[in-house]
XYZ file of N, CA, C and O in Angstrom:
404
model
N 161.173 87.675 133.377
C 161.836 86.464 133.754
C 161.311 85.948 135.089
O 161.226 84.750 135.289
N 160.986 86.881 135.993
C 160.466 86.482 137.298
C 159.138 85.742 137.155
O 158.872 84.790 137.885
N 158.304 86.188 136.203
C 157.007 85.541 136.021
C 157.185 84.099 135.560
O 156.471 83.205 136.015
N 158.126 83.865 134.654
C 158.392 82.499 134.205
C 158.922 81.649 135.352
O 158.581 80.470 135.473
N 159.746 82.243 136.198
C 160.286 81.506 137.337
C 159.152 81.090 138.277
O 159.108 79.945 138.717
N 158.228 81.995 138.568
C 157.100 81.660 139.423
C 156.202 80.614 138.772
O 155.688 79.724 139.447
N 156.011 80.727 137.460
C 155.193 79.752 136.745
C 155.797 78.355 136.841
O 155.108 77.384 137.163
N 157.087 78.239 136.584
C 157.734 76.932 136.616
C 157.810 76.377 138.040
O 157.710 75.169 138.242
N 157.963 77.250 139.026
C 157.953 76.776 140.412
C 156.578 76.231 140.777
O 156.463 75.189 141.440
N 155.523 76.898 140.340
C 154.166 76.425 140.607
C 153.913 75.094 139.920
O 153.325 74.185 140.506
N 154.356 74.964 138.676
C 154.188 73.696 137.964
C 154.967 72.575 138.635
O 154.492 71.435 138.695
N 156.146 72.865 139.165
C 156.925 71.844 139.868
C 156.206 71.389 141.122
O 156.152 70.188 141.417
N 155.615 72.323 141.866
C 154.873 71.955 143.073
C 153.669 71.094 142.705
O 153.360 70.108 143.384
N 152.983 71.445 141.631
C 151.837 70.651 141.207
C 152.257 69.251 140.766
O 151.526 68.283 140.981
N 153.410 69.117 140.149
C 153.891 67.795 139.736
C 154.216 66.938 140.949
O 154.027 65.719 140.925
N 154.712 67.539 142.029
C 155.000 66.775 143.238
C 153.719 66.400 143.979
O 153.711 65.469 144.767
N 152.632 67.108 143.738
C 151.373 66.816 144.412
C 150.617 65.677 143.730
O 149.674 65.146 144.311
N 150.996 65.277 142.536
C 150.297 64.223 141.809
C 150.317 62.886 142.556
O 149.302 62.198 142.602
N 151.422 62.440 143.177
C 151.386 61.160 143.895
C 150.379 61.122 145.039
O 149.939 60.049 145.422
N 149.982 62.254 145.561
C 148.981 62.272 146.627
C 147.661 61.724 146.103
O 146.967 60.974 146.788
N 147.309 62.067 144.868
C 146.070 61.577 144.290
C 146.185 60.112 143.872
O 145.181 59.433 143.708
N 147.383 59.609 143.671
C 147.575 58.243 143.219
C 147.360 57.236 144.336
O 147.112 56.069 144.072
N 147.449 57.638 145.585
C 147.321 56.711 146.702
C 145.887 56.716 147.208
O 145.509 57.509 148.053
N 145.087 55.801 146.674
C 143.704 55.663 147.119
C 143.662 54.546 148.149
O 143.508 53.384 147.826
N 143.827 54.882 149.396
C 143.887 53.881 150.454
C 142.514 53.355 150.809
O 141.541 54.091 150.921
N 142.426 52.038 150.969
C 141.185 51.415 151.423
C 140.105 51.417 150.368
O 140.332 51.092 149.208
N 138.895 51.784 150.783
C 137.736 51.719 149.899
C 137.442 53.052 149.235
O 136.328 53.280 148.779
N 138.406 53.924 149.199
C 138.178 55.237 148.587
C 138.032 55.084 147.079
O 138.806 54.388 146.427
N 137.022 55.712 146.538
C 136.785 55.661 145.097
C 137.774 56.572 144.394
O 138.141 57.631 144.913
N 138.217 56.182 143.211
C 139.149 57.052 142.492
C 138.471 58.361 142.081
O 137.286 58.388 141.770
N 139.243 59.406 142.114
C 138.722 60.722 141.770
C 138.771 60.885 140.258
O 139.809 60.687 139.632
N 137.644 61.253 139.666
C 137.571 61.471 138.226
C 137.738 62.963 137.948
O 136.841 63.762 138.213
N 138.905 63.340 137.438
C 139.201 64.742 137.179
C 138.947 65.148 135.731
O 139.214 66.281 135.358
N 138.437 64.221 134.926
C 138.193 64.529 133.513
C 137.170 65.656 133.345
O 137.396 66.573 132.554
N 136.030 65.650 134.051
C 135.083 66.761 133.868
C 135.659 68.119 134.265
O 135.372 69.132 133.621
N 136.492 68.143 135.294
C 137.095 69.413 135.706
C 138.065 69.908 134.637
O 138.053 71.080 134.258
N 138.902 69.001 134.129
C 139.834 69.375 133.063
C 139.119 69.801 131.799
O 139.539 70.738 131.113
N 138.024 69.108 131.479
C 137.256 69.470 130.287
C 136.622 70.848 130.438
O 136.606 71.646 129.499
N 136.119 71.128 131.634
C 135.534 72.452 131.878
C 136.564 73.560 131.796
O 136.305 74.626 131.225
N 137.743 73.307 132.354
C 138.806 74.305 132.282
C 139.247 74.507 130.831
O 139.457 75.638 130.384
N 139.372 73.407 130.088
C 139.763 73.515 128.674
C 138.747 74.287 127.855
O 139.103 75.112 127.011
N 137.462 74.029 128.107
C 136.417 74.743 127.370
C 136.400 76.216 127.756
O 136.190 77.080 126.906
N 136.645 76.512 129.017
C 136.679 77.917 129.453
C 137.836 78.661 128.798
O 137.675 79.802 128.340
N 138.990 78.017 128.725
C 140.143 78.656 128.080
C 139.876 78.858 126.596
O 140.152 79.925 126.037
N 139.307 77.833 125.944
C 139.029 77.947 124.507
C 138.012 79.056 124.228
O 138.190 79.855 123.301
N 136.960 79.113 125.035
C 135.938 80.143 124.810
C 136.482 81.539 125.106
O 136.192 82.495 124.366
N 137.267 81.659 126.166
C 137.827 82.966 126.498
C 138.782 83.485 125.440
O 138.717 84.648 125.034
N 139.675 82.609 124.988
C 140.623 83.034 123.958
C 139.934 83.276 122.619
O 140.344 84.151 121.854
N 138.878 82.517 122.343
C 138.102 82.770 121.120
C 137.449 84.151 121.188
O 137.457 84.895 120.212
N 136.906 84.487 122.343
C 136.308 85.804 122.505
C 137.318 86.924 122.354
O 137.035 87.955 121.733
N 138.505 86.723 122.921
C 139.558 87.734 122.761
C 139.952 87.887 121.293
O 140.113 89.005 120.798
N 140.124 86.770 120.618
C 140.505 86.827 119.201
C 139.445 87.482 118.346
O 139.753 88.279 117.452
N 138.191 87.151 118.609
C 137.108 87.756 117.827
C 136.994 89.251 118.105
O 136.729 90.040 117.196
N 137.203 89.639 119.335
C 137.163 91.064 119.658
C 138.272 91.841 118.975
O 138.053 92.938 118.448
N 139.471 91.257 118.982
C 140.591 91.943 118.323
C 140.378 91.998 116.807
O 140.696 93.008 116.163
N 139.864 90.921 116.225
C 139.627 90.904 114.776
C 138.562 91.927 114.388
O 138.709 92.651 113.392
N 137.495 91.992 115.167
C 136.429 92.950 114.867
C 136.922 94.383 115.044
O 136.607 95.258 114.226
N 137.705 94.610 116.075
C 138.264 95.948 116.280
C 139.186 96.361 115.152
O 139.148 97.508 114.680
N 140.012 95.430 114.701
C 140.915 95.731 113.586
C 140.138 95.972 112.296
O 140.513 96.832 111.491
N 139.058 95.212 112.097
C 138.248 95.424 110.895
C 137.560 96.785 110.930
O 137.486 97.472 109.897
N 137.082 97.191 112.076
C 136.453 98.516 112.201
C 137.469 99.624 111.941
O 137.156 100.628 111.276
N 138.674 99.426 112.459
C 139.722 100.420 112.225
C 140.092 100.477 110.744
O 140.283 101.565 110.181
N 140.154 99.321 110.101
C 140.479 99.295 108.675
C 139.382 99.951 107.851
O 139.676 100.655 106.870
N 138.126 99.729 108.230
C 137.025 100.377 107.506
C 137.032 101.888 107.714
O 136.672 102.643 106.812
N 137.438 102.335 108.889
C 137.499 103.771 109.142
C 138.596 104.419 108.301
O 138.455 105.553 107.853
N 139.679 103.695 108.075
C 140.782 104.242 107.280
C 140.508 104.198 105.782
O 140.920 105.079 105.043
N 139.845 103.123 105.335
C 139.614 102.946 103.903
C 138.214 102.375 103.682
O 138.057 101.156 103.531
N 137.198 103.225 103.628
C 135.833 102.719 103.446
C 135.608 102.047 102.093
O 134.693 101.250 101.941
N 136.440 102.305 101.138
C 136.275 101.705 99.815
C 136.599 100.222 99.771
O 136.177 99.514 98.863
N 137.325 99.731 100.760
C 137.715 98.323 100.792
C 136.760 97.494 101.650
O 137.129 96.451 102.163
N 135.527 97.950 101.758
C 134.559 97.304 102.654
C 134.306 95.849 102.290
O 134.269 94.985 103.173
N 134.132 95.544 101.036
C 133.780 94.176 100.629
C 134.885 93.179 100.985
O 134.611 92.107 101.536
N 136.111 93.528 100.680
C 137.228 92.630 100.985
C 137.452 92.453 102.474
O 137.700 91.341 102.952
N 137.344 93.551 103.221
C 137.537 93.480 104.668
C 136.430 92.652 105.309
O 136.671 91.810 106.181
N 135.197 92.859 104.857
C 134.074 92.130 105.431
C 134.183 90.635 105.133
O 133.926 89.809 106.009
N 134.590 90.277 103.937
C 134.748 88.869 103.577
C 135.797 88.193 104.454
O 135.553 87.128 105.024
N 136.953 88.832 104.591
C 138.010 88.241 105.408
C 137.642 88.225 106.889
O 138.017 87.293 107.615
N 136.900 89.221 107.357
C 136.463 89.249 108.747
C 135.521 88.084 109.035
O 135.704 87.355 110.018
N 134.540 87.883 108.197
C 133.579 86.793 108.413
C 134.276 85.444 108.323
O 134.009 84.532 109.126
N 135.198 85.289 107.394
C 135.940 84.041 107.265
C 136.786 83.776 108.516
O 136.793 82.663 109.057
N 137.475 84.784 108.997
C 138.284 84.635 110.205
C 137.443 84.341 111.437
O 137.811 83.500 112.265
N 136.299 85.019 111.569
C 135.422 84.767 112.709
C 134.861 83.349 112.663
O 134.712 82.695 113.697
N 134.559 82.854 111.468
C 134.062 81.479 111.342
C 135.129 80.474 111.759
O 134.824 79.483 112.435
N 136.372 80.702 111.371
C 137.452 79.792 111.780
C 137.648 79.817 113.292
O 137.854 78.772 113.921
N 137.602 81.005 113.891
C 137.772 81.098 115.342
C 136.649 80.388 116.076
O 136.884 79.668 117.050
N 135.438 80.573 115.606
C 134.296 79.940 116.258
C 134.320 78.425 116.064
O 133.940 77.670 116.959
N 134.804 77.974 114.922
C 134.867 76.528 114.685
C 135.858 75.857 115.628
O 135.632 74.723 116.060
N 136.940 76.545 115.977
C 137.881 75.973 116.938
C 137.225 75.783 118.302
O 137.452 74.763 118.978
N 136.401 76.719 118.713
C 135.699 76.576 119.979
C 134.683 75.438 119.915
O 134.540 74.667 120.857
N 134.002 75.311 118.788
C 133.036 74.221 118.649
C 133.730 72.864 118.614
O 133.202 71.881 119.142
N 134.909 72.778 118.001
C 135.675 71.530 118.022
C 136.071 71.181 119.458
O 136.041 70.017 119.853
N 136.439 72.176 120.235
C 136.766 71.938 121.640
C 135.553 71.421 122.392
O 135.648 70.498 123.209
N 134.375 71.980 122.112
C 133.148 71.523 122.755
C 132.855 70.060 122.388
O 132.458 69.276 123.254
N 133.063 69.687 121.141
C 132.845 68.303 120.724
C 133.808 67.367 121.446
O 133.421 66.280 121.899
N 135.057 67.771 121.586
C 136.034 66.948 122.296
C 135.648 66.818 123.771
O 135.782 65.744 124.364
N 135.158 67.888 124.366
C 134.723 67.832 125.760
C 133.583 66.829 125.904
O 133.580 65.991 126.807
N 132.603 66.871 125.015
C 131.491 65.923 125.084
C 131.967 64.490 124.865
O 131.452 63.563 125.481
N 132.955 64.298 123.989
C 133.464 62.959 123.723
C 134.225 62.405 124.921
O 134.149 61.203 125.209
N 134.966 63.248 125.632
C 135.763 62.772 126.752
C 134.945 62.574 128.017
O 135.183 61.648 128.783
N 133.982 63.426 128.272
C 133.221 63.361 129.515
C 132.143 62.284 129.451
O 131.920 61.557 130.408
N 131.471 62.155 128.341
C 130.365 61.192 128.116
C 129.330 61.338 129.175
O 129.049 60.671 130.043
């Protein structure tokens, strides 16, 4: 519960800091934060994809160790799952390229 409290307090502080960026006094150029957000989004997508693929591969290896006779079915589902995970990361990359231009 303490972790959620700290998380929400941090988010509240960040929400109060947003008006600071809104006041562009004088000839100051507006700050473009889209590339930074896109980079952070791609990093999160790639990191979580790597975690998911690692867990899936580990589970498949464990399943093969327990039942070597089910190799064909396990391998088919593993490759299908890895393809779906990788496609989500590639979709994120396409969105990043579309937003940043």
